[in-house]
Structures are given as C-alpha cells and as structure tokens.
Amino acid sequence: MPFPDMDERVVEARGRVAAAVGRGGHGQDVTLVAVTKTHGPAAVAAAWNAGIHDIGENRVQEALAKMEAVEVPVRWHLIGHLQRNKVRSLDQFALFHALDSQRLANAVDRFGRQRERAIDALLQVNVAGEDTKGGLAPDEVRSEAERLVGMSGVRICGVMTMAPYGASEGVLRATFGGAREAASILREVGHPAHQLSMGMSEDFEVAVEEGATIVRLGTYLFGARAR
Ligand SMILES: *Cc1c(COP(=O)(O)O)cnc(C)c1O
C-alpha cells in the first residue's frame, strides 16, 4: 500500500497545528489541505482514509485527470495560477486560492455570473514582493477590494500567500502578518474574507501562529516530489 504512514503523519500534523494555534492565540479553526500534485490518485485515497477531506492541486489539467480517477468525495482546491481561458474549470473546485490579477478576477466574475453561482476565491497577495511569485502587491489590495465589491460572480473568502523559500522566522512572520492585514482590509471593504491560506510543509507552524485557517501540506504528508 502506498503512503503506509499517512495516519501518523496526519495525526502529527494536526498535533503541531493545535499547538501552534495555542501559541499564536488567534483561536482559529484550521483546515488541512493535502497537496497531491505529482502524486497519483492513490495519494488522494490515502489522505481521505487518514481523515483529510480537502485536496490541493496547482495545475488544472493534472487536477481534472485525477478527479476522474478518484472515487471519494473530497473537496478540491485549486492552489496554483489559472489561465483566463480556463476559468470554466473552476466549476470543479470548492475554492480557488490564486486570484492573482485584475484581469483574471474579471474573467472569474464573468464565469460566476454565467453559471449563476459566485465562485469562492482567495485573493493571492505577494506580501514579500518576490518576482517569481504571482499576486497583488499589498498596496494594491484596498483599491482592488473596492473594485471586487461590485462583482457578483466572485466571492472573496480571504487571502492566500506564500512565504519566500527558506525565509528566516522574522521574514515569515512579516509575510504572514501582511496577509492577515490584507484580509482585514478586505473585510473593512465588505468582503466575507475570513480565510487565510498560508503555510506549507516548511513553515506551517509559524503560519498558524500568525492566524492561518488553511494550511497546504505536500511534502510533509507524502514525502519528496519527483518534480
Ligand atoms: C506545492 C505547493 C504547496 C505544498 O508544498 P510543500 O512544501 O510540499 O508542502 C503549497 N502551496 C502551493 C501553492 C504549492 O504549489
């Protein structure tokens, strides 16, 4: 059986998350999203059997193919960039984490209105200002939030961010704190922005201390990826 120690990994992750909630003092509920990219459908089944019901994929094609092969009724999260000509695929996902530009927001809104049900999405914010990552700059959040209020086809449920790889604890806290601040701006403007999707295998404990409500774990649960 693939991933034989999945139950232990999940129990350990939940324990670490609970301890981090205690240290951080935000008192939030935290959803674990198992990131199955590069792994086959067996990874999804293993996560499900260990009690994880939320699965994250960063590429649409890979995700859609995996959905075909998976029997269990998981909630699918699209955590990576989406091309504007693929917005229809959002129909297959419970939450889109990577609303990363105005033009994409326009396309998502248009599709949400077309299907007559708003798309649940998180605004991706590039808090650390890395060239290699997508998302809005923190100083663009307020004006974009005001623009998004008028869009009935998309519901902004919160913020997603990624910290720089290998960052110091200080940079991690500044990054995750910046995302928390962006979410509070969204709420001020009138969005139901209660979700903070932040924290990956290397940094999820600090993210949870800083208020993460969704953590995205790949390597921690499944081991190293082939690509
Ligand atoms: C791959 C990926 C993750 C998981 O990364 P790990 O370090 O393996 O936990 C989380 N979020 C996004 C957006 C990813 O692409």
Coordinates of C-alpha atoms and ligand atoms in Angstrom, one line a residue:
M1 CA 0.0 0.0 0.0
P2 CA 1.4 3.4 -0.9
F3 CA 1.9 6.0 1.8
P4 CA 1.8 3.5 4.7
D5 CA 2.5 6.0 7.5
M6 CA -0.2 8.5 6.3
D7 CA -2.3 8.1 9.5
E8 CA 0.8 9.0 11.7
R9 CA 1.7 12.0 9.5
V10 CA -1.8 13.4 9.7
V11 CA -2.1 12.9 13.5
E12 CA 1.3 14.6 13.9
A13 CA 0.4 17.5 11.6
R14 CA -2.9 18.0 13.5
G15 CA -1.0 18.0 16.8
R16 CA 1.5 20.6 15.5
V17 CA -1.3 22.7 14.2
A18 CA -3.2 22.6 17.5
A19 CA 0.0 23.5 19.5
A20 CA 0.6 26.4 17.1
V21 CA -3.0 27.7 17.5
G22 CA -2.3 27.7 21.2
R23 CA 0.9 29.6 20.9
G24 CA -0.5 32.1 18.4
G25 CA -3.6 33.0 20.4
H26 CA -5.8 33.5 17.4
G27 CA -8.1 30.6 18.4
Q28 CA -8.9 29.8 14.8
D29 CA -10.1 26.5 13.2
V30 CA -7.5 25.2 10.7
T31 CA -8.3 23.1 7.7
L32 CA -5.5 20.8 6.4
V33 CA -5.3 20.7 2.6
A34 CA -3.3 17.8 1.3
V35 CA -1.4 18.8 -1.8
T36 CA -1.2 15.8 -4.1
K37 CA 0.5 17.4 -7.1
T38 CA 2.8 15.0 -8.9
H39 CA 1.3 12.1 -7.0
G40 CA -1.3 9.7 -8.3
P41 CA -4.9 9.2 -7.2
A42 CA -3.6 6.8 -4.5
A43 CA -2.3 9.8 -2.6
V44 CA -5.8 11.3 -2.6
A45 CA -7.3 8.0 -1.3
A46 CA -4.5 7.7 1.4
A47 CA -5.3 11.3 2.6
W48 CA -9.0 10.6 2.6
N49 CA -8.5 7.4 4.6
A50 CA -6.5 9.3 7.2
G51 CA -9.3 11.8 7.6
I52 CA -8.3 14.6 5.3
H53 CA -11.2 15.8 3.1
D54 CA -9.5 18.7 1.3
I55 CA -7.1 18.1 -1.6
G56 CA -5.0 20.8 -3.3
E57 CA -3.6 20.8 -6.8
N58 CA -1.7 23.6 -8.6
R59 CA -2.3 22.6 -12.2
V60 CA -5.7 22.4 -13.7
Q61 CA -5.1 19.6 -16.2
E62 CA -3.5 17.4 -13.6
A63 CA -6.3 18.0 -11.2
L64 CA -9.1 17.3 -13.7
A65 CA -7.4 14.0 -14.7
K66 CA -7.0 13.0 -11.0
M67 CA -10.7 13.8 -10.3
E68 CA -11.7 11.3 -12.9
A69 CA -9.7 8.6 -11.1
V70 CA -10.8 9.4 -7.6
E71 CA -13.8 7.8 -6.0
V72 CA -14.0 9.5 -2.7
P73 CA -15.9 12.8 -2.4
V74 CA -13.1 15.2 -1.5
R75 CA -13.3 19.0 -1.8
W76 CA -10.8 20.1 -4.5
H77 CA -8.8 23.2 -4.1
L78 CA -7.0 24.9 -7.0
I79 CA -3.9 26.4 -5.4
G80 CA -2.0 27.5 -8.5
H81 CA -2.2 30.0 -11.2
L82 CA -5.1 29.7 -13.7
Q83 CA -5.1 30.9 -17.3
R84 CA -8.1 33.1 -18.1
N85 CA -9.2 30.8 -20.9
K86 CA -9.6 28.0 -18.3
V87 CA -12.0 29.7 -15.8
R88 CA -14.8 27.2 -16.6
S89 CA -12.8 24.5 -14.9
L90 CA -13.4 26.4 -11.6
D91 CA -16.8 24.6 -11.6
Q92 CA -14.9 21.5 -10.4
F93 CA -13.3 23.2 -7.4
A94 CA -14.6 24.1 -3.9
L95 CA -12.1 27.0 -3.5
F96 CA -9.8 28.8 -5.8
H97 CA -6.7 30.1 -3.9
A98 CA -4.9 32.0 -6.6
L99 CA -6.9 35.0 -7.8
D100 CA -3.8 36.9 -8.7
S101 CA -4.7 39.7 -11.1
Q102 CA -7.4 42.1 -12.1
R103 CA -7.8 40.6 -15.5
L104 CA -8.3 37.1 -14.0
A105 CA -10.8 38.5 -11.5
N106 CA -12.8 39.9 -14.4
A107 CA -12.8 36.6 -16.1
V108 CA -13.8 34.6 -13.0
D109 CA -16.5 37.1 -12.2
R110 CA -17.9 36.7 -15.7
F111 CA -18.0 32.9 -15.4
G112 CA -19.6 33.1 -11.9
R113 CA -22.4 35.3 -13.3
Q114 CA -22.8 33.0 -16.2
R115 CA -23.2 29.9 -14.1
E116 CA -25.4 31.9 -11.7
R117 CA -23.4 31.0 -8.6
A118 CA -20.5 33.0 -7.3
I119 CA -17.0 31.4 -7.4
D120 CA -15.4 31.2 -4.0
A121 CA -11.9 32.6 -4.3
L122 CA -9.0 33.9 -2.2
L123 CA -7.0 36.9 -3.3
Q124 CA -3.4 36.0 -3.7
V125 CA -1.2 38.6 -2.2
N126 CA 2.6 38.7 -2.9
V127 CA 3.5 40.1 0.5
A128 CA 7.2 39.6 0.2
G129 CA 7.3 41.1 -3.3
E130 CA 9.1 38.2 -5.0
D131 CA 9.4 38.4 -8.8
T132 CA 8.9 34.7 -9.1
K133 CA 5.5 34.7 -7.5
G134 CA 2.1 36.0 -8.6
G135 CA -0.4 38.0 -6.7
L136 CA -1.3 41.6 -5.9
A137 CA 1.2 43.9 -4.1
P138 CA 0.0 44.7 -0.6
D139 CA -0.6 48.4 -1.6
E140 CA -2.9 47.3 -4.4
V141 CA -5.2 45.4 -2.1
R142 CA -7.5 48.2 -1.0
S143 CA -8.3 49.5 -4.4
E144 CA -8.8 46.0 -5.9
A145 CA -11.0 45.2 -2.9
E146 CA -13.2 48.1 -3.7
R147 CA -13.4 47.1 -7.3
L148 CA -14.2 43.5 -6.4
V149 CA -17.2 44.5 -4.2
G150 CA -19.1 45.3 -7.3
M151 CA -18.6 41.8 -8.8
S152 CA -21.4 39.4 -8.1
G153 CA -19.8 36.4 -9.8
V154 CA -16.9 36.1 -7.3
R155 CA -17.0 35.8 -3.6
I156 CA -13.7 36.9 -1.9
C157 CA -13.4 34.5 1.1
G158 CA -9.9 35.6 2.2
V159 CA -6.3 35.8 1.2
M160 CA -3.6 33.3 0.1
T161 CA 0.1 34.0 0.3
M162 CA 3.4 32.1 0.0
A163 CA 6.5 33.0 2.0
P164 CA 9.9 33.1 0.4
Y165 CA 11.5 29.7 0.4
G166 CA 13.9 29.2 3.3
A167 CA 13.0 32.5 4.9
S168 CA 14.0 33.5 8.4
E169 CA 11.4 33.4 11.1
G170 CA 11.3 37.2 11.0
V171 CA 10.5 37.3 7.3
L172 CA 7.9 34.5 7.7
R173 CA 6.1 36.5 10.4
A174 CA 6.2 39.7 8.4
T175 CA 4.8 37.8 5.3
F176 CA 2.0 36.0 7.2
G177 CA 1.2 39.1 9.2
G178 CA 1.0 41.1 6.0
A179 CA -1.5 38.6 4.6
R180 CA -3.6 38.9 7.8
E181 CA -3.6 42.6 7.3
A182 CA -4.7 42.3 3.7
A183 CA -7.7 40.1 4.8
S184 CA -8.7 42.7 7.4
I185 CA -8.7 45.3 4.6
L186 CA -10.9 43.1 2.5
R187 CA -13.3 42.7 5.5
E188 CA -13.4 46.5 6.0
V189 CA -14.4 47.0 2.4
G190 CA -17.2 44.4 2.9
H191 CA -15.9 41.0 1.7
P192 CA -16.5 37.9 3.8
A193 CA -12.7 37.4 4.0
H194 CA -12.3 35.1 6.9
Q195 CA -9.9 32.6 5.4
L196 CA -6.1 32.8 5.5
S197 CA -4.5 30.2 3.3
M198 CA -0.9 30.2 4.3
G199 CA 1.8 27.8 5.4
M200 CA 3.4 24.9 3.6
S201 CA 5.5 21.9 4.8
E202 CA 8.4 24.1 5.8
D203 CA 6.6 27.0 7.5
F204 CA 3.1 25.9 8.5
E205 CA 3.6 26.2 12.3
V206 CA 4.6 29.9 12.0
A207 CA 1.7 30.5 9.6
V208 CA -0.8 29.0 12.1
E209 CA 0.7 31.1 14.9
E210 CA 0.1 34.1 12.7
G211 CA -3.6 33.1 12.1
A212 CA -3.7 30.7 9.1
T213 CA -7.1 29.0 8.7
I214 CA -5.9 26.8 5.8
V215 CA -2.5 25.1 5.5
R216 CA -1.4 23.4 2.4
L217 CA 0.8 20.4 3.0
G218 CA 2.5 18.3 0.3
T219 CA 6.0 17.1 1.2
Y220 CA 5.1 16.8 4.9
L221 CA 2.4 14.2 4.2
F222 CA 3.6 12.5 1.0
G223 CA 7.4 12.9 1.0
A224 CA 9.6 14.4 -1.7
R225 CA 8.1 15.0 -5.1
A226 CA 9.6 13.7 -8.3
R227 CA 9.4 17.1 -10.0
Ligands
LIG1 C1 3.3 22.6 -3.9 C2 2.5 23.6 -3.1 C3 2.3 23.5 -1.7 C4 2.8 22.4 -0.9 O1 4.2 22.5 -0.8 P1 5.0 21.6 0.3 O2 6.2 22.4 0.6 O3 5.4 20.3 -0.4 O4 4.2 21.4 1.5 C5 1.6 24.5 -1.1 N1 1.1 25.6 -1.8 C6 1.3 25.7 -3.1 C7 0.7 26.9 -3.8 C8 2.0 24.8 -3.8 O5 2.2 24.9 -5.2

